[in-house]
Coordinates of C-alpha atoms in Angstrom, one line a residue:
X15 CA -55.7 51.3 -20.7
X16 CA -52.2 51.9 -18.3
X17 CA -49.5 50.6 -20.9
X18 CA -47.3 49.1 -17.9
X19 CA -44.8 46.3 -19.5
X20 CA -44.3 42.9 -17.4
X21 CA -42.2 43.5 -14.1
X22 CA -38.6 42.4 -15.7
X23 CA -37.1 44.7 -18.7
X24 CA -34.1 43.8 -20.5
X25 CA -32.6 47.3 -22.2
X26 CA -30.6 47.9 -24.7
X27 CA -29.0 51.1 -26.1
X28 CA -26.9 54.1 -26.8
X29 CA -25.4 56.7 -25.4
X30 CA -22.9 59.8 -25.9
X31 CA -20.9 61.4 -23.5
X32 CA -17.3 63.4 -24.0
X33 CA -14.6 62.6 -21.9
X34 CA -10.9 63.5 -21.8
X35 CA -8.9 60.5 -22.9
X36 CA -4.5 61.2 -23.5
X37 CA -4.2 59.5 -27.0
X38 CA -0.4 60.4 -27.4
X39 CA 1.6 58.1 -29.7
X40 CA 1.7 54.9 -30.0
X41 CA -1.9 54.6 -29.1
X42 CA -3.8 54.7 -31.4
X43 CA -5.6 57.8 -32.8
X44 CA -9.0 58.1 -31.3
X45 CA -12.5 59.3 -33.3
X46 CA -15.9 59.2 -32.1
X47 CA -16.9 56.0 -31.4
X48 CA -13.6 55.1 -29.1
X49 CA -14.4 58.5 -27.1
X50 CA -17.8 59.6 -27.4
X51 CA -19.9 56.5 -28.3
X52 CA -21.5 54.0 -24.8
X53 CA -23.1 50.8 -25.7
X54 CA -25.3 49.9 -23.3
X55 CA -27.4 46.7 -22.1
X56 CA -29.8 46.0 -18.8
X57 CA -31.9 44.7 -17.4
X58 CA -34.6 46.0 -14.1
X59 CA -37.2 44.4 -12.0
X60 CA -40.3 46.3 -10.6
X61 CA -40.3 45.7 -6.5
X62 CA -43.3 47.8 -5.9
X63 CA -45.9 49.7 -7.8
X64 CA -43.4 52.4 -8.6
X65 CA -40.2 51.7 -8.1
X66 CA -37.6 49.3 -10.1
X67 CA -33.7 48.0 -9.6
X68 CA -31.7 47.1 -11.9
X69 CA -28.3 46.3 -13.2
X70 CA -26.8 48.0 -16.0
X71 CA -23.4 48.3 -18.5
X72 CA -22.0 51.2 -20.5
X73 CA -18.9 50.1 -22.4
X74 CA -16.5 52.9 -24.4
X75 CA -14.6 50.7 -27.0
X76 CA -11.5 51.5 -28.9
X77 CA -9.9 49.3 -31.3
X78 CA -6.6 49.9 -33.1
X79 CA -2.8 48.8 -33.7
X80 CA 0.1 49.6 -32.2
X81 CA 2.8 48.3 -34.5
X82 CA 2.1 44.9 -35.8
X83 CA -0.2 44.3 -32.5
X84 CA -3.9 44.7 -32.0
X85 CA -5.2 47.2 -29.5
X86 CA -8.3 47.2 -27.4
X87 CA -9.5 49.2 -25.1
X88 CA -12.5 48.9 -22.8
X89 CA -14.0 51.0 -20.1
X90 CA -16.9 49.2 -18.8
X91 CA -19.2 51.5 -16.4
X92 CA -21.5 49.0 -14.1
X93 CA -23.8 50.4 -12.0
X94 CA -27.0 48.7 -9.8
X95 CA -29.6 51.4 -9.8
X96 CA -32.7 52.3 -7.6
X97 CA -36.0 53.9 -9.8
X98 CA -38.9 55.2 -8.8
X99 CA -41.2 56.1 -11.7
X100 CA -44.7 58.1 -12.6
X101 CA -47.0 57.2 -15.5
X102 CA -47.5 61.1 -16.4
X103 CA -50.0 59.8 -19.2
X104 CA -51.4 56.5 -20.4
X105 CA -48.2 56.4 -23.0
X106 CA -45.8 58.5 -21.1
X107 CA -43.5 57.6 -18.4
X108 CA -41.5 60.2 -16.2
X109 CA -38.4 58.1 -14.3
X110 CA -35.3 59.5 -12.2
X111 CA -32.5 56.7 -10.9
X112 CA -29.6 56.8 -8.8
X113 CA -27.1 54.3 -8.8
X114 CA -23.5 53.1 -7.3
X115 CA -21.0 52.3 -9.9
X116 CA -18.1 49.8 -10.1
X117 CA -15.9 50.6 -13.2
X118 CA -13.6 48.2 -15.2
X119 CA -10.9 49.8 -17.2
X120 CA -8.7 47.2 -19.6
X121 CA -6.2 47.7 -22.3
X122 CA -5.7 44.3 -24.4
X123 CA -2.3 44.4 -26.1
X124 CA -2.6 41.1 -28.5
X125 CA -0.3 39.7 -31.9
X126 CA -0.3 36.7 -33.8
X127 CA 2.9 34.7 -33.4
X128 CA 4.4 31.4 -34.5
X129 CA 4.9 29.0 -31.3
X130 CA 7.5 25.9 -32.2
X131 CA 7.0 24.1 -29.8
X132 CA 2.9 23.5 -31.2
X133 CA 4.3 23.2 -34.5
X134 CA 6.5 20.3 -33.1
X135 CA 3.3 18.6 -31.6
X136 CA 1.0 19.5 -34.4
X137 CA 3.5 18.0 -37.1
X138 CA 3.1 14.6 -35.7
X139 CA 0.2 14.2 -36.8
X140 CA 0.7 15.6 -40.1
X141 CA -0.1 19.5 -39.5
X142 CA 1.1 22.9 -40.8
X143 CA 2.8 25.3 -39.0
X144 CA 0.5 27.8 -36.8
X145 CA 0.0 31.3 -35.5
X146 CA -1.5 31.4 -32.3
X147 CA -2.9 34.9 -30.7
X148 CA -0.2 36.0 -28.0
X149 CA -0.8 38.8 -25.1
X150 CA -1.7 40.3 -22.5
X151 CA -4.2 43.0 -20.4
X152 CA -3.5 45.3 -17.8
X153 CA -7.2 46.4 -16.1
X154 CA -8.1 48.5 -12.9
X155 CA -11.2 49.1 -11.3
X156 CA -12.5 52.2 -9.2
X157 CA -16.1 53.3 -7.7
X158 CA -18.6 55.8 -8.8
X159 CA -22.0 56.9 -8.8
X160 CA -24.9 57.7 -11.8
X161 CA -27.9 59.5 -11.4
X162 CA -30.2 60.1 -14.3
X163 CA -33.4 61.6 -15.3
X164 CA -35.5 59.8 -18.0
X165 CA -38.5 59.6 -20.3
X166 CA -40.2 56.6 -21.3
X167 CA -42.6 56.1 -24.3
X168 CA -44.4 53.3 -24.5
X169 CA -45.4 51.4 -27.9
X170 CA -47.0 48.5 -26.7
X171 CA -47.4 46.7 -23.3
X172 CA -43.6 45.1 -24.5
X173 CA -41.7 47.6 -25.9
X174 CA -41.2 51.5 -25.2
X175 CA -38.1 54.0 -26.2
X176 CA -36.7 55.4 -23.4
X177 CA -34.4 58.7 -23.3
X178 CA -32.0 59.5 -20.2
X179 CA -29.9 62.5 -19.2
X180 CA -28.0 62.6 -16.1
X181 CA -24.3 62.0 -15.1
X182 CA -21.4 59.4 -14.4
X183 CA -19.3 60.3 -11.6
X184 CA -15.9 58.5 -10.8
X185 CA -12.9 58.4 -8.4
X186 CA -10.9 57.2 -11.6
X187 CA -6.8 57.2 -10.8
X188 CA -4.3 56.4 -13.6
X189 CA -2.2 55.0 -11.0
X190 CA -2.3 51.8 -9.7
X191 CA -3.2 49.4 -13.3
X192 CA -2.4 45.9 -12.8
X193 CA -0.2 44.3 -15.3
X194 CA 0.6 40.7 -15.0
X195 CA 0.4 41.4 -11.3
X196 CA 3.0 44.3 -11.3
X197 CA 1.3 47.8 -10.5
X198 CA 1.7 50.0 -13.5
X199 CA 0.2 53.6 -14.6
X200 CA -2.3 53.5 -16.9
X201 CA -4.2 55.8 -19.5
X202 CA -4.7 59.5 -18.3
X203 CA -8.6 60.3 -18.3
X204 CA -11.0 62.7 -16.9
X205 CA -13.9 61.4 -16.2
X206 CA -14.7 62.3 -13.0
X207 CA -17.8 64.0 -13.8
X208 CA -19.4 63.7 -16.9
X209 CA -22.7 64.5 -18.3
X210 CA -24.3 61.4 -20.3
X211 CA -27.4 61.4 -23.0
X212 CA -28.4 57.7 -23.2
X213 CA -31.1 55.9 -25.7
X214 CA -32.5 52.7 -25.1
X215 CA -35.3 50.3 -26.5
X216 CA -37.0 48.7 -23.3
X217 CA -38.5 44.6 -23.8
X218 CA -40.9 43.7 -21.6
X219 CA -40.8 40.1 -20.7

């Protein structure tokens, strides 16, 4: 017996990858899961016998505080990829994707704050005063291009662990942010090539 899942996947995963982020004060300080940890979530669809597309996500997250404000930081790496794939055994699948990117970068700069004129409207009707979230996010986007090499296990017809190596490749600028529609510079990284390790349990459905 071939264990082939159903023609859509939804994946979910890990991966690691170590780029060069500036973390110079205020921001806050950086560790391993801001800089090295991806969290990642798919989903691809078999066109022929042997070959897939899909559409993919691999966010970096880092949360912190800059003064009495919350920090957040997300770079979201978004790609729609092109497989072709070879059952090497009945259990063991050999895959290799490439894939055009289109990055989001945003920094979320965010504080709890009293607003009177709420606490005006709310006290009419008998309410205490309130701290509503106050902020805002600066974001940029830029294009790139993934190609990875993978191995797929299969458990069952539904589920199978797959493993990927391969690269993210980006035209990344830190000029050019938008900030409340005023064009600001934004967080020095290199990420212009960078090899990535990904994980990911595959659902057949």
């Amino acid at each position: 017996m071939v264990f082939s899942q159903p023609k859509l996947n939804l994946v979910i995963g890990t991966g690691y990858y170590n780029p060069k982020i500036e973390t110079t004060d205020p921001i806050p300080k950086i560790g391993f899961v801001g800089k090295n940890l991806l969290l990642n979530w798919g989903m691809r669809y078999q066109i022929y016998p042997n070959v897939r597309i899909g559409y993919s996500q691999s966010h970096s997250l880092h949360f912190g505080s800059i003064g009495s404000s919350n920090y957040r930081r997300n770079i979201s790496y978004r790609s729609i990829s092109f497989e072709t794939f070879y059952l090497m055994k009945e259990k063991i699948e050999l895959n290799f994707s490439l894939a055009p990117m289109l990055n989001k970068g945003s920094v979320k700069i965010s504080a709890k704050a009293p607003t009177n004129d709420w606490d005006s409207f709310l006290s009419a009707y008998g309410n205490s005063s309130v701290s509503l979230e106050t902020g805002s996010s600066m974001t940029k986007r830029w294009v790139g291009f993934s190609s990875h090499m993978g191995c797929r296990y299969y458990f069952s017809r539904l589920i199978s662990l797959e493993g990927q190596l391969g690269y993210f490749m980006s035209s990344y600028s830190d000029k050019n942010w938008k900030l409340e529609g005023e064009k600001v510079n934004g967080p020095p990284m290199k990420i212009g090539r960078l090899p990535v390790l990904q994980i990911n349990l595959v659902v057949g459905i």
